[in-house]
CSV table of C-alpha atoms in Angstrom, one decimal:
chain,number,residue,atom,x,y,z
A,18,UNK,CA,-41.4,-17.3,27.7
A,19,UNK,CA,-39.0,-14.8,26.1
A,20,UNK,CA,-38.3,-14.9,22.4
A,21,UNK,CA,-35.1,-13.6,20.8
A,22,UNK,CA,-33.8,-13.5,17.2
A,23,UNK,CA,-30.6,-15.3,16.2
A,24,UNK,CA,-28.7,-14.5,13.1
A,25,UNK,CA,-26.9,-17.4,11.5
A,26,UNK,CA,-24.1,-16.9,9.0
A,27,UNK,CA,-23.0,-20.1,7.2
A,28,UNK,CA,-19.6,-20.0,5.5
A,29,UNK,CA,-18.4,-22.7,3.1
A,30,UNK,CA,-14.7,-22.2,3.2
A,31,UNK,CA,-12.0,-23.6,1.0
A,32,UNK,CA,-8.3,-22.7,0.7
A,33,UNK,CA,-8.8,-21.7,-2.9
A,34,UNK,CA,-11.4,-19.1,-1.9
A,35,UNK,CA,-10.1,-17.6,1.2
A,36,UNK,CA,-6.3,-18.0,1.4
A,37,UNK,CA,-5.8,-14.6,-0.3
A,38,UNK,CA,-8.2,-12.1,1.3
A,39,UNK,CA,-10.0,-10.8,4.3
A,40,UNK,CA,-13.4,-11.1,2.8
A,41,UNK,CA,-13.7,-7.3,2.3
A,42,UNK,CA,-10.8,-6.9,-0.2
A,43,UNK,CA,-11.3,-8.5,-3.6
A,44,UNK,CA,-9.4,-8.6,-6.8
A,45,UNK,CA,-11.2,-7.0,-9.7
A,46,UNK,CA,-8.6,-7.0,-12.4
A,47,UNK,CA,-5.1,-7.8,-13.3
A,48,UNK,CA,-2.4,-7.4,-16.0
A,49,UNK,CA,0.4,-9.8,-16.2
A,50,UNK,CA,3.6,-8.2,-17.5
A,51,UNK,CA,6.2,-10.0,-19.5
A,52,UNK,CA,8.7,-8.1,-17.4
A,53,UNK,CA,9.0,-7.6,-13.6
A,54,UNK,CA,6.9,-4.7,-12.5
A,55,UNK,CA,8.4,-2.4,-9.9
A,56,UNK,CA,6.8,1.0,-9.3
A,57,UNK,CA,3.5,2.5,-10.3
A,58,UNK,CA,1.6,5.8,-10.6
A,59,UNK,CA,-1.8,6.6,-12.0
A,60,UNK,CA,-2.9,9.6,-14.1
A,61,UNK,CA,-6.4,9.7,-15.5
A,62,UNK,CA,-7.3,6.4,-17.1
A,63,UNK,CA,-3.7,5.2,-17.3
A,64,UNK,CA,-1.4,3.3,-15.1
A,65,UNK,CA,2.4,3.9,-15.6
A,66,UNK,CA,4.7,1.0,-14.6
A,67,UNK,CA,8.4,1.1,-14.3
A,68,UNK,CA,9.8,-2.4,-14.9
A,69,UNK,CA,13.1,-4.1,-14.2
A,70,UNK,CA,14.1,-4.5,-17.9
A,71,UNK,CA,11.8,-2.1,-19.6
A,72,UNK,CA,11.7,1.6,-18.8
A,73,UNK,CA,8.0,2.3,-19.0
A,74,UNK,CA,4.7,0.5,-19.6
A,75,UNK,CA,1.4,2.3,-20.1
A,76,UNK,CA,-1.7,0.4,-19.1
A,77,UNK,CA,-5.3,1.5,-19.8
A,78,UNK,CA,-7.2,1.1,-16.6
A,79,UNK,CA,-10.4,2.9,-17.6
A,80,UNK,CA,-12.0,-0.6,-17.2
A,81,UNK,CA,-10.5,-1.8,-14.0
A,82,UNK,CA,-11.7,-5.3,-14.6
A,83,UNK,CA,-9.8,-5.5,-17.9
A,84,UNK,CA,-6.5,-3.5,-17.8
A,85,UNK,CA,-4.9,-3.4,-21.3
A,86,UNK,CA,-1.3,-2.5,-22.3
A,87,UNK,CA,-1.4,0.5,-24.6
A,88,UNK,CA,2.3,0.9,-25.2
A,89,UNK,CA,5.7,0.6,-23.7
A,90,UNK,CA,9.0,2.5,-24.0
A,91,UNK,CA,12.4,0.9,-23.7
A,92,UNK,CA,15.7,2.6,-23.9
A,93,UNK,CA,19.0,1.0,-25.0
A,94,UNK,CA,21.2,2.9,-22.6
A,95,UNK,CA,19.3,2.4,-19.3
A,96,UNK,CA,18.2,-0.8,-17.7
A,97,UNK,CA,16.7,-0.3,-14.3
A,98,UNK,CA,14.1,2.4,-13.7
A,99,UNK,CA,13.1,3.0,-10.1
A,100,UNK,CA,10.6,5.6,-9.0
A,101,UNK,CA,8.2,7.2,-11.4
A,102,UNK,CA,6.1,10.3,-11.3
A,103,UNK,CA,3.7,11.7,-13.9
A,104,UNK,CA,3.1,15.4,-14.3
A,105,UNK,CA,1.0,16.8,-17.2
A,106,UNK,CA,2.1,15.2,-20.4
A,107,UNK,CA,5.5,13.9,-19.1
A,108,UNK,CA,6.6,10.9,-17.1
A,109,UNK,CA,9.7,11.3,-14.9
A,110,UNK,CA,11.7,8.2,-14.1
A,111,UNK,CA,14.6,7.8,-11.7
A,112,UNK,CA,17.3,5.4,-12.9
A,113,UNK,CA,20.1,3.5,-11.2
A,114,UNK,CA,20.9,0.0,-10.1
A,115,UNK,CA,24.4,-1.5,-9.5
A,116,UNK,CA,26.6,-0.4,-12.4
A,117,UNK,CA,23.8,0.9,-14.6
A,118,UNK,CA,23.4,4.4,-15.8
A,119,UNK,CA,22.0,6.7,-13.2
A,120,UNK,CA,19.9,9.8,-13.5
A,121,UNK,CA,16.4,11.1,-14.4
A,122,UNK,CA,14.7,10.5,-17.7
A,123,UNK,CA,11.7,12.6,-19.0
A,124,UNK,CA,9.4,10.7,-21.3
A,125,UNK,CA,6.7,12.5,-23.4
A,126,UNK,CA,3.4,10.7,-22.9
A,127,UNK,CA,1.1,13.2,-24.6
A,128,UNK,CA,0.3,10.3,-27.0
A,129,UNK,CA,-0.1,7.3,-24.7
A,130,UNK,CA,0.4,4.9,-27.7
A,131,UNK,CA,3.7,6.5,-28.7
A,132,UNK,CA,5.8,7.6,-25.7
A,133,UNK,CA,9.3,8.9,-26.4
A,134,UNK,CA,12.2,10.3,-24.4
A,135,UNK,CA,12.8,14.0,-24.5
A,136,UNK,CA,15.7,14.3,-22.0
A,137,UNK,CA,18.0,12.5,-19.7
A,138,UNK,CA,19.9,14.1,-16.8
A,139,UNK,CA,22.6,12.0,-15.1
A,140,UNK,CA,23.1,12.0,-11.4
A,141,UNK,CA,26.5,11.3,-9.7
A,142,UNK,CA,25.1,8.3,-7.9
A,143,UNK,CA,22.1,6.0,-8.1
A,144,UNK,CA,18.7,7.8,-8.3
A,145,UNK,CA,16.1,5.9,-6.3
A,146,UNK,CA,12.9,7.9,-6.7
A,147,UNK,CA,11.5,11.1,-8.2
A,148,UNK,CA,8.7,13.5,-7.1
A,149,UNK,CA,7.5,16.4,-9.2
A,150,UNK,CA,5.9,19.5,-7.7
A,151,UNK,CA,5.2,22.5,-9.8
A,152,UNK,CA,8.2,23.3,-11.9
A,153,UNK,CA,10.6,21.2,-9.9
A,154,UNK,CA,11.7,17.6,-9.7
A,155,UNK,CA,13.1,16.2,-6.5
A,156,UNK,CA,15.4,13.2,-6.9
A,157,UNK,CA,17.0,11.4,-3.9
A,158,UNK,CA,20.4,9.7,-4.8
A,159,UNK,CA,22.7,7.9,-2.5
A,160,UNK,CA,24.2,11.0,-0.8
A,161,UNK,CA,21.5,13.6,-1.0
A,162,UNK,CA,18.5,15.3,-2.6
A,163,UNK,CA,18.9,16.7,-6.1
A,164,UNK,CA,16.5,19.5,-7.2
A,165,UNK,CA,15.9,20.2,-10.9
A,166,UNK,CA,14.1,23.1,-12.6
A,167,UNK,CA,11.9,21.3,-15.2
A,168,UNK,CA,10.0,24.3,-16.5
A,169,UNK,CA,11.6,23.1,-19.8
A,170,UNK,CA,11.3,19.3,-19.6
A,171,UNK,CA,13.6,18.8,-22.5
A,172,UNK,CA,16.4,20.6,-20.7
A,173,UNK,CA,16.2,20.1,-16.9
A,174,UNK,CA,18.5,22.4,-15.0
A,175,UNK,CA,20.1,21.3,-11.7
A,176,UNK,CA,19.5,24.2,-9.3
A,177,UNK,CA,19.8,22.8,-5.8
A,178,UNK,CA,21.3,20.0,-3.7
A,179,UNK,CA,21.0,19.0,0.0
A,180,UNK,CA,23.6,16.6,1.2
A,181,UNK,CA,22.4,13.7,3.3
A,182,UNK,CA,24.6,11.4,5.2
A,183,UNK,CA,25.8,8.3,3.3
A,184,UNK,CA,24.6,6.2,6.3
A,185,UNK,CA,21.0,7.5,5.6
A,186,UNK,CA,21.1,6.2,2.0
A,187,UNK,CA,18.0,8.1,0.7
A,188,UNK,CA,15.5,5.8,-1.0
A,189,UNK,CA,12.2,7.7,-1.3
A,190,UNK,CA,10.8,11.2,-1.4
A,191,UNK,CA,7.4,13.0,-1.0
A,192,UNK,CA,6.9,16.7,-1.3
A,193,UNK,CA,4.2,18.7,0.6
A,194,UNK,CA,4.2,22.4,0.8
A,195,UNK,CA,7.7,23.8,1.5
A,196,UNK,CA,9.2,20.5,2.6
A,197,UNK,CA,10.6,17.4,1.0
A,198,UNK,CA,10.3,14.2,3.1
A,199,UNK,CA,13.2,11.9,2.3
A,200,UNK,CA,13.3,8.3,3.7
A,201,UNK,CA,16.3,6.1,3.9
A,202,UNK,CA,18.3,3.8,6.3
A,203,UNK,CA,17.0,4.3,9.8
A,204,UNK,CA,15.7,7.8,9.2
A,205,UNK,CA,13.3,10.3,7.8
A,206,UNK,CA,14.8,13.6,6.8
A,207,UNK,CA,12.7,16.7,6.4
A,208,UNK,CA,14.2,19.2,3.9
A,209,UNK,CA,13.2,22.8,3.7
A,210,UNK,CA,12.7,23.6,0.0
A,211,UNK,CA,11.2,27.1,0.4
A,212,UNK,CA,14.2,28.3,-1.7
A,213,UNK,CA,14.8,25.3,-4.1
A,214,UNK,CA,18.3,26.8,-4.8
A,215,UNK,CA,19.3,26.5,-1.2
A,216,UNK,CA,17.6,23.5,0.4
A,217,UNK,CA,18.5,22.6,4.0
A,218,UNK,CA,17.6,20.0,6.6
A,219,UNK,CA,14.9,21.1,8.9
A,220,UNK,CA,14.4,18.0,11.1
A,221,UNK,CA,14.8,14.3,11.2
A,222,UNK,CA,13.4,11.2,13.0
A,223,UNK,CA,14.9,7.8,13.6
A,224,UNK,CA,12.8,5.0,12.1
A,225,UNK,CA,14.2,1.5,12.2
A,226,UNK,CA,15.3,-0.3,10.1
A,227,UNK,CA,14.6,1.3,6.7
A,228,UNK,CA,12.1,3.8,5.2
A,229,UNK,CA,11.2,2.5,1.8
A,230,UNK,CA,8.1,4.7,1.2
A,231,UNK,CA,6.6,7.9,2.5
A,232,UNK,CA,3.3,9.6,2.1
A,233,UNK,CA,2.3,12.9,3.7
A,234,UNK,CA,-1.3,13.9,4.4
A,235,UNK,CA,-1.9,17.0,6.4
A,236,UNK,CA,0.1,17.0,9.6
A,237,UNK,CA,1.0,13.3,9.4
A,238,UNK,CA,3.6,11.3,7.5
A,239,UNK,CA,2.9,7.6,6.9
A,240,UNK,CA,6.1,5.5,6.4
A,241,UNK,CA,6.6,2.1,4.9
A,242,UNK,CA,9.3,0.9,7.4
A,243,UNK,CA,10.3,-2.5,6.2
A,244,UNK,CA,9.9,-5.2,8.9
A,245,UNK,CA,8.6,-2.5,11.3
A,246,UNK,CA,5.5,-2.1,9.2
A,247,UNK,CA,3.6,1.2,9.1
A,248,UNK,CA,4.8,4.2,11.1
A,249,UNK,CA,2.8,7.4,11.5
A,250,UNK,CA,4.7,10.6,12.4
A,251,UNK,CA,3.4,13.9,13.5
A,252,UNK,CA,5.1,16.4,11.2
A,253,UNK,CA,3.2,19.5,12.2
A,254,UNK,CA,6.5,20.9,13.5
A,255,UNK,CA,9.0,20.0,10.7
A,256,UNK,CA,11.9,20.7,13.0
A,257,UNK,CA,10.7,18.0,15.5
A,258,UNK,CA,8.9,15.1,13.8
A,259,UNK,CA,7.8,12.3,16.1
A,260,UNK,CA,6.4,8.8,15.8
A,261,UNK,CA,2.9,8.8,17.3
A,262,UNK,CA,1.4,5.6,15.9
A,263,UNK,CA,2.5,2.3,14.3
A,264,UNK,CA,1.0,-0.9,13.0
A,265,UNK,CA,3.3,-4.0,12.7
A,266,UNK,CA,2.3,-5.6,9.4
A,267,UNK,CA,3.0,-9.3,8.9
A,268,UNK,CA,5.3,-8.8,6.0
A,269,UNK,CA,7.9,-6.1,5.1
A,270,UNK,CA,6.4,-2.8,4.2
A,271,UNK,CA,7.8,-1.6,0.8
A,272,UNK,CA,5.4,1.3,0.0
A,273,UNK,CA,2.5,3.2,1.3
A,274,UNK,CA,-0.3,5.3,-0.3
A,275,UNK,CA,-2.9,7.3,1.7
A,276,UNK,CA,-6.4,7.8,0.3
A,277,UNK,CA,-9.1,9.2,2.6
A,278,UNK,CA,-8.8,7.6,6.1
A,279,UNK,CA,-6.9,4.6,4.9
A,280,UNK,CA,-3.2,3.7,4.3
A,281,UNK,CA,-2.7,1.1,1.7
A,282,UNK,CA,0.6,-0.8,2.3
A,283,UNK,CA,2.5,-2.9,-0.2
A,284,UNK,CA,3.7,-5.5,2.3
A,285,UNK,CA,6.1,-7.7,0.3
A,286,UNK,CA,5.1,-11.4,0.7
A,287,UNK,CA,2.1,-10.4,2.9
A,288,UNK,CA,0.5,-8.6,0.0
A,289,UNK,CA,-1.8,-5.6,0.3
A,290,UNK,CA,-2.8,-4.4,3.7
A,291,UNK,CA,-5.5,-1.8,4.3
A,292,UNK,CA,-5.1,0.2,7.5
A,293,UNK,CA,-7.5,2.6,9.0
A,294,UNK,CA,-5.6,5.7,10.1
A,295,UNK,CA,-8.5,7.9,11.1
A,296,UNK,CA,-7.0,7.8,14.6
A,297,UNK,CA,-3.3,8.2,13.8
A,298,UNK,CA,-2.2,7.1,17.3
A,299,UNK,CA,-4.0,3.8,17.0
A,300,UNK,CA,-4.0,2.6,13.3
A,301,UNK,CA,-6.0,-0.6,12.8
A,302,UNK,CA,-5.9,-3.1,9.9
A,303,UNK,CA,-9.3,-3.4,8.3
A,304,UNK,CA,-8.5,-5.6,5.3
A,305,UNK,CA,-5.8,-7.4,3.3
A,306,UNK,CA,-5.2,-9.5,0.2
A,307,UNK,CA,-2.3,-11.9,-0.2
A,308,UNK,CA,-1.1,-10.9,-3.7
A,309,UNK,CA,0.1,-13.6,-6.2
A,310,UNK,CA,3.7,-12.4,-5.9
A,311,UNK,CA,5.5,-10.0,-3.5
A,312,UNK,CA,3.9,-6.5,-3.4
A,313,UNK,CA,6.4,-3.9,-4.3
A,314,UNK,CA,4.5,-0.7,-4.8
A,315,UNK,CA,0.9,0.6,-4.4
A,316,UNK,CA,-1.2,3.5,-5.7
A,317,UNK,CA,-4.7,4.0,-4.2
A,318,UNK,CA,-7.8,5.9,-5.0
A,319,UNK,CA,-10.3,4.7,-2.3
A,320,UNK,CA,-11.8,2.1,-2.6
A,321,UNK,CA,-9.4,0.9,-5.3
A,322,UNK,CA,-5.7,-0.1,-4.9
A,323,UNK,CA,-3.3,-0.8,-7.7
A,324,UNK,CA,-0.4,-3.0,-6.7
A,325,UNK,CA,2.8,-4.0,-8.6
A,326,UNK,CA,3.7,-7.7,-8.0
A,327,UNK,CA,6.9,-8.3,-10.0
A,328,UNK,CA,6.2,-11.2,-12.4
A,329,UNK,CA,2.4,-10.9,-11.8
A,330,UNK,CA,2.5,-7.4,-13.1
A,331,UNK,CA,-0.4,-5.1,-12.0
A,332,UNK,CA,-3.1,-6.3,-9.6
A,333,UNK,CA,-6.2,-4.2,-9.0
A,334,UNK,CA,-8.2,-4.5,-5.8
A,335,UNK,CA,-11.3,-3.1,-4.2
A,336,UNK,CA,-11.8,-2.5,-0.5
A,337,UNK,CA,-15.3,-2.3,1.1
A,338,UNK,CA,-17.1,-3.0,4.2
A,339,UNK,CA,-18.2,-6.6,4.6
A,340,UNK,CA,-21.7,-7.4,3.2
A,341,UNK,CA,-24.1,-8.2,6.0
A,342,UNK,CA,-26.1,-10.9,4.5
A,343,UNK,CA,-27.6,-13.3,7.1
A,344,UNK,CA,-30.5,-15.7,7.5
A,345,UNK,CA,-32.9,-14.9,10.4
A,346,UNK,CA,-34.3,-17.7,12.5
A,347,UNK,CA,-36.1,-17.9,15.8
A,348,UNK,CA,-35.0,-19.6,19.0
A,349,UNK,CA,-36.2,-19.8,22.7
A,350,UNK,CA,-34.0,-18.4,25.4
A,351,UNK,CA,-35.1,-19.0,29.0
A,352,UNK,CA,-33.1,-16.2,30.6
A,353,UNK,CA,-33.6,-12.7,29.1
A,354,UNK,CA,-30.3,-11.5,30.7
A,355,UNK,CA,-28.2,-14.0,28.9
A,356,UNK,CA,-26.7,-13.4,25.5
A,357,UNK,CA,-25.7,-16.0,22.9
A,358,UNK,CA,-22.4,-15.4,21.2
A,359,UNK,CA,-21.0,-18.5,19.9
A,360,UNK,CA,-19.5,-20.0,16.8
A,361,UNK,CA,-20.2,-23.7,16.1
A,362,UNK,CA,-17.6,-25.5,14.1
A,363,UNK,CA,-16.8,-28.9,12.6
A,364,UNK,CA,-13.3,-29.0,11.0
A,365,UNK,CA,-11.2,-31.9,9.9
A,366,UNK,CA,-7.9,-30.7,11.2
A,367,UNK,CA,-6.4,-28.0,13.4
A,368,UNK,CA,-6.7,-24.5,11.8
A,369,UNK,CA,-6.8,-20.8,12.6
A,370,UNK,CA,-10.1,-19.1,13.0
A,371,UNK,CA,-10.2,-15.4,12.4
A,372,UNK,CA,-13.0,-13.1,13.5
A,373,UNK,CA,-13.6,-9.8,11.8
A,374,UNK,CA,-15.9,-6.8,12.4
A,375,UNK,CA,-18.1,-5.8,9.5
A,376,UNK,CA,-15.6,-3.1,8.4
A,377,UNK,CA,-12.9,-5.8,8.0
A,378,UNK,CA,-10.9,-5.2,11.1
A,379,UNK,CA,-9.4,-8.3,12.6
A,380,UNK,CA,-10.6,-8.7,16.1
A,381,UNK,CA,-8.8,-11.9,17.2
A,382,UNK,CA,-7.4,-15.2,16.0
A,383,UNK,CA,-7.9,-18.5,17.8
A,384,UNK,CA,-7.0,-22.1,16.9
A,385,UNK,CA,-9.7,-24.8,16.6
A,386,UNK,CA,-9.9,-28.5,15.7
A,387,UNK,CA,-12.6,-31.2,15.6
A,388,UNK,CA,-16.1,-30.3,16.6
A,389,UNK,CA,-17.1,-27.7,19.2
A,390,UNK,CA,-18.0,-24.1,19.7
A,391,UNK,CA,-16.2,-20.9,20.5
A,392,UNK,CA,-17.9,-18.8,23.2
A,393,UNK,CA,-17.7,-15.1,22.5
A,394,UNK,CA,-19.7,-13.9,25.4
A,395,UNK,CA,-16.7,-12.3,27.1
A,396,UNK,CA,-15.1,-11.1,23.8
A,397,UNK,CA,-17.8,-9.6,21.6
A,398,UNK,CA,-20.9,-7.5,22.0
A,399,UNK,CA,-24.1,-8.4,20.2
A,400,UNK,CA,-23.9,-7.9,16.5
A,401,UNK,CA,-22.9,-9.5,13.2
A,402,UNK,CA,-19.3,-10.8,12.8
A,403,UNK,CA,-17.5,-12.7,10.1
A,404,UNK,CA,-15.4,-15.8,10.4
A,405,UNK,CA,-12.6,-17.0,8.2
A,406,UNK,CA,-10.7,-20.3,8.2
A,407,UNK,CA,-7.2,-20.6,6.9
A,408,UNK,CA,-6.0,-24.0,5.5
A,409,UNK,CA,-9.3,-25.7,6.1
A,410,UNK,CA,-10.6,-27.0,2.7
A,411,UNK,CA,-14.2,-28.1,2.7
A,412,UNK,CA,-15.1,-27.0,6.2
A,413,UNK,CA,-18.5,-25.7,7.1
A,414,UNK,CA,-18.7,-23.0,9.8
A,415,UNK,CA,-21.8,-21.5,11.4
A,416,UNK,CA,-21.6,-18.1,13.1
A,417,UNK,CA,-24.5,-17.6,15.5
A,418,UNK,CA,-24.9,-14.2,17.2
A,419,UNK,CA,-27.9,-12.7,19.0
A,420,UNK,CA,-29.0,-9.3,17.9
């Protein structure tokens, strides 16, 4: 008689515990702001937030489990900061919303507890984002890309401008090497900034419907493309960028940040999505967390992700492979060529059952109800898998897989 070992994973699931995560992404800290948090960047032990009605908040995140506000800076002239970038002892903020003042502010943050503005440079139209590289700041406004010499932060000097079609409506910018990558309506523009005094368009790629965020890593650009989710472009030839991979997130991608082999996406009402981009042509989601409010922006330093969630301020998450903790039992199996791959369930009502690999990648979703079993013999190889029920309070699920 042949003997085989079965591994049994028992999950006690409730909506309160599982509605918000994929088991391998967990919340480790949060800071609820009195104002609506929009954009974020991290420098050292501090998170810098731009908020709807407050220019800048500085949060100590040295203890990720207990982020604490250190200070804030609010101007009387400007109301809606947009993008934010920290370089050295200065924070650069892009301003502009509706009829508000528009431009770039520079705030001295050398003393985190006492930030103060040292300069403000107006732009002709709304400034949506800012990226600092070396001695230059790059600011996309409604009709083009503005370039400023910030070698003297107290007196930024406008030195270059690249006109971009009004139909493109630039929203975001990322600088890598001699190129600035500008996202907007239905497009990504690649601007040659070798000579910052004379920038010019090198190439472009159509990306529907909007590009709200861009992050360049090596030869690839990852785009947060609204309802189209994550788009990955090969930009090895800046004159001919091309989409080579995509992942349709369940929400509306607002921002993306790449750390290691992972793209962290702020996916609006669908929260934080973690996507493995080690194979750029076939990105795969490996984890998620449904944030307490819509996810607007994200900064990541693997395995940690910092997400702005409007009224819920700053949320801090940790991604990691699922812990393989199972109970070993013994069972008899009359046929050695057979494999046992089944999940036994007993649920009170119809619900979705999600099966994940140990790295958090969603393998498939099936609907179950009542008592029964799902046979995985034609869907999974032997190993350990993780099950998650949605909207199934109090249910008990057993996952039984032969190893």
